[in-house]
Amino acid sequence: MTAPPLAVTGSTGALGGLVAHGLARRGVPQRLLVRTPSKAPALDGAVVMPCSYGDRASALAALEGVTTLLMVSASESPDRLAEHRAFVDAAVEAGVAQVVYTSFAGAAPDCTFTLGRDHWATEEHLRASGMQHTFLRDNFYLDFLPRMVGEDGVIRGPAGDGRVSAVARADVAAVATEVLIEPTAHAGATYTLTGPEAFTLAEAAAVIAEETGRAVAFHDETLEEAYESRRPWGAPDWQNDAWVSTYTAIKAGEVAAVTDDVRRVTGREPMALRQLLALD
């Protein structure tokens, strides 16, 4: 059996899994590129192939015959950018025509959110690759906000009164699905994917409290408090920087812009925080 020319990475994760299931529901054949094939979802029309971003041989084998590739950003690690570049290079060598990459809404070489800089560098590598590309610049995920609440019911971080136009992961997946179904119509496009509104973390805490019936509040930490409160977790410095800069990016206003890109691509409005919480 010939593997389909549409390849999806990350199907064992949250976002890639939603996209893979969405394509299957639409009857679109796909190949699922995964590090552990036994963990891949069993979907009609899907062919599972082993692949790792940093393993050139497996990447080349998995990408042979691919025309369109969904490249979900790799798990956070010190080596993520090197893995991204290696995978892009393998895609070029394999003859991939177009890459749809999940980037970050504030991606820039000097953006406050430290991991956003890796996204910018990956975008630059894709721009220089000669392949067609589509960038899905996702804001922070709405789905993550309830997980910011500590056991004591407090969201802690140095976000001040900054606003964030967080987007539901399902809305990002819906956009990705539409782009993959008709990739040439979106070649060269950059979509900044946001929710319908920008809110402060204090406002988010109030909504979470109302919807869950739990006492939830926001505490605006200083930078020193933010690093000190995360120190017991024993994470490496780069990860602590990423965690803290999630909040400082909000404070800096770098993730506050609201766009209509979700609606323009999917034809429906993106979910608000209250709607997302109501689904649980």
CSV table of C-alpha atoms in Angstrom, one decimal:
chain,number,residue,atom,x,y,z
A,1,MET,CA,0.0,0.0,0.0
A,2,THR,CA,1.3,3.4,-1.0
A,3,ALA,CA,1.4,5.8,2.0
A,4,PRO,CA,-0.8,9.0,1.5
A,5,PRO,CA,1.0,12.2,0.5
A,6,LEU,CA,-0.3,14.1,3.5
A,7,ALA,CA,1.8,13.6,6.6
A,8,VAL,CA,0.8,14.6,10.2
A,9,THR,CA,3.2,14.7,13.1
A,10,GLY,CA,2.3,14.8,16.8
A,11,SER,CA,-0.7,12.5,16.5
A,12,THR,CA,0.1,11.0,19.9
A,13,GLY,CA,-0.2,14.4,21.5
A,14,ALA,CA,-3.1,16.8,22.1
A,15,LEU,CA,-3.0,19.1,19.1
A,16,GLY,CA,-1.7,16.6,16.5
A,17,GLY,CA,-4.2,14.0,17.8
A,18,LEU,CA,-7.1,16.5,17.2
A,19,VAL,CA,-5.9,17.2,13.7
A,20,ALA,CA,-5.5,13.5,12.8
A,21,HIS,CA,-9.0,12.7,14.1
A,22,GLY,CA,-10.4,15.7,12.3
A,23,LEU,CA,-8.9,14.6,9.0
A,24,ALA,CA,-10.1,11.1,9.5
A,25,ARG,CA,-13.7,12.3,10.1
A,26,ARG,CA,-13.4,14.2,6.8
A,27,GLY,CA,-12.3,11.1,5.0
A,28,VAL,CA,-8.8,12.4,4.2
A,29,PRO,CA,-6.1,9.8,3.9
A,30,GLN,CA,-2.9,10.6,6.0
A,31,ARG,CA,0.3,9.1,7.2
A,32,LEU,CA,1.0,9.5,10.9
A,33,LEU,CA,4.6,10.2,11.7
A,34,VAL,CA,5.3,9.1,15.3
A,35,ARG,CA,8.3,8.2,17.4
A,36,THR,CA,6.3,5.2,19.0
A,37,PRO,CA,4.0,3.6,16.4
A,38,SER,CA,2.2,1.6,19.1
A,39,LYS,CA,0.9,4.8,20.6
A,40,ALA,CA,-0.5,6.2,17.3
A,41,PRO,CA,-4.3,6.5,17.1
A,42,ALA,CA,-6.1,3.8,15.0
A,43,LEU,CA,-7.8,5.9,12.3
A,44,ASP,CA,-9.5,5.0,9.0
A,45,GLY,CA,-7.3,5.9,6.1
A,46,ALA,CA,-4.2,6.4,8.2
A,47,VAL,CA,-0.8,4.8,7.7
A,48,VAL,CA,1.5,4.9,10.7
A,49,MET,CA,5.2,5.4,10.1
A,50,PRO,CA,8.1,5.7,12.6
A,51,CYS,CA,9.8,9.1,12.6
A,52,SER,CA,11.9,11.2,14.9
A,53,TYR,CA,12.7,14.9,14.2
A,54,GLY,CA,16.4,14.4,15.1
A,55,ASP,CA,16.8,11.1,13.3
A,56,ARG,CA,17.6,11.9,9.6
A,57,ALA,CA,17.3,8.3,8.4
A,58,SER,CA,13.8,7.7,9.9
A,59,ALA,CA,12.7,11.2,8.8
A,60,LEU,CA,13.8,10.7,5.2
A,61,ALA,CA,12.0,7.3,5.1
A,62,ALA,CA,8.8,8.6,6.6
A,63,LEU,CA,8.7,11.7,4.3
A,64,GLU,CA,9.3,10.0,1.0
A,65,GLY,CA,6.4,10.8,-1.3
A,66,VAL,CA,5.0,13.5,1.1
A,67,THR,CA,3.7,16.6,-0.6
A,68,THR,CA,2.1,18.4,2.5
A,69,LEU,CA,3.4,18.1,6.0
A,70,LEU,CA,2.0,19.2,9.3
A,71,MET,CA,4.9,19.9,11.5
A,72,VAL,CA,3.8,20.2,15.1
A,73,SER,CA,6.5,21.9,17.2
A,74,ALA,CA,8.5,19.4,19.2
A,75,SER,CA,8.4,19.0,23.0
A,76,GLU,CA,10.2,21.7,24.9
A,77,SER,CA,13.8,20.9,25.3
A,78,PRO,CA,17.2,22.6,25.0
A,79,ASP,CA,17.7,20.7,21.7
A,80,ARG,CA,14.3,21.6,20.1
A,81,LEU,CA,15.6,24.1,17.6
A,82,ALA,CA,18.3,21.8,16.4
A,83,GLU,CA,15.7,19.0,16.0
A,84,HIS,CA,13.4,21.4,14.1
A,85,ARG,CA,16.1,22.4,11.7
A,86,ALA,CA,17.2,18.8,11.1
A,87,PHE,CA,13.6,17.8,10.3
A,88,VAL,CA,13.1,20.8,7.9
A,89,ASP,CA,16.3,19.8,6.1
A,90,ALA,CA,15.1,16.2,5.8
A,91,ALA,CA,11.8,17.5,4.4
A,92,VAL,CA,13.7,19.5,1.8
A,93,GLU,CA,15.8,16.4,0.8
A,94,ALA,CA,12.7,14.2,0.6
A,95,GLY,CA,11.0,16.6,-1.7
A,96,VAL,CA,8.1,17.9,0.5
A,97,ALA,CA,6.3,20.7,-1.3
A,98,GLN,CA,4.6,22.5,1.7
A,99,VAL,CA,5.1,22.6,5.4
A,100,VAL,CA,2.3,23.7,7.8
A,101,TYR,CA,4.1,24.7,11.0
A,102,THR,CA,2.6,25.3,14.5
A,103,SER,CA,4.4,28.5,15.7
A,104,PHE,CA,3.7,31.1,18.4
A,105,ALA,CA,1.7,34.3,18.3
A,106,GLY,CA,4.5,36.4,19.6
A,107,ALA,CA,7.3,34.7,17.7
A,108,ALA,CA,10.2,37.1,17.2
A,109,PRO,CA,14.0,36.9,17.7
A,110,ASP,CA,13.7,38.9,20.9
A,111,CYS,CA,10.2,38.1,22.1
A,112,THR,CA,9.7,38.0,25.9
A,113,PHE,CA,8.5,34.4,25.9
A,114,THR,CA,11.8,32.6,25.6
A,115,LEU,CA,10.4,29.6,23.7
A,116,GLY,CA,8.9,31.9,21.1
A,117,ARG,CA,12.4,32.7,19.9
A,118,ASP,CA,12.8,29.0,18.8
A,119,HIS,CA,9.6,29.3,16.8
A,120,TRP,CA,10.9,32.4,15.1
A,121,ALA,CA,14.2,30.7,14.2
A,122,THR,CA,12.2,27.7,12.9
A,123,GLU,CA,10.1,30.0,10.7
A,124,GLU,CA,13.3,31.6,9.4
A,125,HIS,CA,14.7,28.1,8.5
A,126,LEU,CA,11.5,27.2,6.7
A,127,ARG,CA,11.5,30.5,4.8
A,128,ALA,CA,15.0,29.8,3.6
A,129,SER,CA,14.2,26.2,2.7
A,130,GLY,CA,12.6,26.8,-0.6
A,131,MET,CA,9.5,24.9,0.4
A,132,GLN,CA,6.1,26.5,0.5
A,133,HIS,CA,5.0,27.1,4.1
A,134,THR,CA,2.1,28.1,6.2
A,135,PHE,CA,2.6,29.3,9.8
A,136,LEU,CA,-0.1,28.8,12.4
A,137,ARG,CA,1.0,31.3,15.1
A,138,ASP,CA,-1.0,30.0,18.1
A,139,ASN,CA,-1.5,32.2,21.2
A,140,PHE,CA,-1.2,30.5,24.6
A,141,TYR,CA,-3.8,27.8,25.0
A,142,LEU,CA,-7.0,28.4,26.8
A,143,ASP,CA,-6.9,24.8,27.8
A,144,PHE,CA,-3.8,25.5,29.9
A,145,LEU,CA,-5.3,28.3,32.0
A,146,PRO,CA,-7.1,26.1,34.5
A,147,ARG,CA,-3.9,24.2,35.0
A,148,MET,CA,-2.2,27.4,36.1
A,149,VAL,CA,-4.3,27.3,39.2
A,150,GLY,CA,-2.4,26.0,42.2
A,151,GLU,CA,-3.7,23.6,44.8
A,152,ASP,CA,-4.5,26.6,46.9
A,153,GLY,CA,-6.7,28.1,44.2
A,154,VAL,CA,-4.2,30.8,43.2
A,155,ILE,CA,-2.7,31.6,39.8
A,156,ARG,CA,0.8,33.0,40.5
A,157,GLY,CA,2.9,34.8,38.0
A,158,PRO,CA,4.4,38.3,37.1
A,159,ALA,CA,1.7,39.1,34.5
A,160,GLY,CA,0.4,42.4,36.1
A,161,ASP,CA,-2.6,43.8,34.3
A,162,GLY,CA,-1.4,42.5,30.9
A,163,ARG,CA,-3.9,40.7,28.7
A,164,VAL,CA,-3.8,37.5,26.7
A,165,SER,CA,-6.0,36.4,23.8
A,166,ALA,CA,-5.6,32.7,24.6
A,167,VAL,CA,-7.0,30.3,22.0
A,168,ALA,CA,-8.6,26.9,22.5
A,169,ARG,CA,-6.5,24.0,21.2
A,170,ALA,CA,-9.5,22.6,19.4
A,171,ASP,CA,-9.8,25.9,17.4
A,172,VAL,CA,-6.1,25.6,16.4
A,173,ALA,CA,-6.7,22.0,15.3
A,174,ALA,CA,-9.8,23.1,13.2
A,175,VAL,CA,-7.7,25.7,11.4
A,176,ALA,CA,-4.9,23.2,10.8
A,177,THR,CA,-7.4,20.7,9.4
A,178,GLU,CA,-8.8,23.2,6.9
A,179,VAL,CA,-5.4,24.2,5.8
A,180,LEU,CA,-4.2,20.6,5.2
A,181,ILE,CA,-7.3,19.8,3.2
A,182,GLU,CA,-6.6,22.6,0.8
A,183,PRO,CA,-3.0,23.5,1.4
A,184,THR,CA,-2.3,25.5,-1.8
A,185,ALA,CA,-5.0,28.0,-0.9
A,186,HIS,CA,-3.0,28.8,2.2
A,187,ALA,CA,0.6,28.7,0.9
A,188,GLY,CA,2.6,31.6,2.1
A,189,ALA,CA,0.0,32.6,4.8
A,190,THR,CA,0.7,33.4,8.4
A,191,TYR,CA,-2.3,33.0,10.7
A,192,THR,CA,-2.3,34.4,14.2
A,193,LEU,CA,-4.7,32.2,16.1
A,194,THR,CA,-6.4,33.8,19.1
A,195,GLY,CA,-9.6,33.5,21.1
A,196,PRO,CA,-12.4,36.1,20.7
A,197,GLU,CA,-11.2,38.3,23.6
A,198,ALA,CA,-8.1,39.4,25.5
A,199,PHE,CA,-8.3,39.2,29.3
A,200,THR,CA,-6.1,39.6,32.4
A,201,LEU,CA,-5.3,36.7,34.5
A,202,ALA,CA,-7.3,38.2,37.3
A,203,GLU,CA,-10.3,38.2,35.0
A,204,ALA,CA,-9.5,34.6,34.0
A,205,ALA,CA,-9.4,33.6,37.6
A,206,ALA,CA,-12.8,35.1,38.2
A,207,VAL,CA,-14.3,33.2,35.2
A,208,ILE,CA,-12.7,29.9,36.3
A,209,ALA,CA,-14.1,30.5,39.8
A,210,GLU,CA,-17.6,31.1,38.5
A,211,GLU,CA,-17.6,28.1,36.2
A,212,THR,CA,-16.1,25.6,38.6
A,213,GLY,CA,-17.5,26.9,41.9
A,214,ARG,CA,-14.0,26.9,43.3
A,215,ALA,CA,-12.4,29.9,45.0
A,216,VAL,CA,-9.8,31.1,42.5
A,217,ALA,CA,-7.6,34.2,42.6
A,218,PHE,CA,-4.6,35.7,40.8
A,219,HIS,CA,-1.5,36.8,42.6
A,220,ASP,CA,0.8,39.1,40.7
A,221,GLU,CA,4.3,37.9,41.7
A,222,THR,CA,7.5,39.9,41.4
A,223,LEU,CA,10.2,38.3,39.2
A,224,GLU,CA,12.1,37.3,42.3
A,225,GLU,CA,9.0,35.7,43.8
A,226,ALA,CA,8.2,33.9,40.5
A,227,TYR,CA,11.6,32.2,40.3
A,228,GLU,CA,11.7,31.4,44.0
A,229,SER,CA,8.2,29.8,44.0
A,230,ARG,CA,9.2,27.6,41.1
A,231,ARG,CA,12.6,26.6,42.5
A,232,PRO,CA,11.3,23.6,44.5
A,233,TRP,CA,10.3,21.9,41.3
A,234,GLY,CA,14.0,21.4,40.4
A,235,ALA,CA,13.6,22.3,36.8
A,236,PRO,CA,16.6,23.5,34.8
A,237,ASP,CA,17.2,27.2,34.3
A,238,TRP,CA,15.9,27.3,30.7
A,239,GLN,CA,12.6,25.8,31.8
A,240,ASN,CA,12.2,28.2,34.7
A,241,ASP,CA,12.9,31.0,32.3
A,242,ALA,CA,10.2,29.7,29.9
A,243,TRP,CA,7.6,29.3,32.7
A,244,VAL,CA,8.2,32.8,34.1
A,245,SER,CA,8.3,34.4,30.7
A,246,THR,CA,4.9,33.0,30.0
A,247,TYR,CA,3.6,35.6,32.5
A,248,THR,CA,6.0,38.4,31.6
A,249,ALA,CA,5.0,38.1,27.9
A,250,ILE,CA,1.5,38.8,29.0
A,251,LYS,CA,2.6,41.7,31.1
A,252,ALA,CA,4.5,43.1,28.2
A,253,GLY,CA,1.4,43.1,26.0
A,254,GLU,CA,2.9,40.8,23.4
A,255,VAL,CA,0.0,38.3,23.4
A,256,ALA,CA,-2.9,40.7,23.7
A,257,ALA,CA,-3.9,41.2,20.1
A,258,VAL,CA,-7.2,39.6,19.0
A,259,THR,CA,-7.5,38.4,15.3
A,260,ASP,CA,-10.3,36.9,13.3
A,261,ASP,CA,-8.1,34.3,11.7
A,262,VAL,CA,-9.9,31.3,13.3
A,263,ARG,CA,-13.2,32.5,11.9
A,264,ARG,CA,-11.7,33.4,8.5
A,265,VAL,CA,-10.3,29.9,8.0
A,266,THR,CA,-12.9,27.7,9.7
A,267,GLY,CA,-16.1,29.8,9.2
A,268,ARG,CA,-16.9,29.8,12.9
A,269,GLU,CA,-16.1,31.9,15.9
A,270,PRO,CA,-13.4,30.7,18.3
A,271,MET,CA,-14.3,29.6,21.8
A,272,ALA,CA,-14.1,31.9,24.8
A,273,LEU,CA,-12.8,30.7,28.2
A,274,ARG,CA,-16.3,30.4,29.6
A,275,GLN,CA,-17.4,28.2,26.7
A,276,LEU,CA,-14.3,25.9,27.1
A,277,LEU,CA,-14.9,25.5,30.8
A,278,ALA,CA,-18.5,24.6,30.2
A,279,LEU,CA,-17.4,21.6,28.1
A,280,ASP,CA,-15.7,19.9,31.1
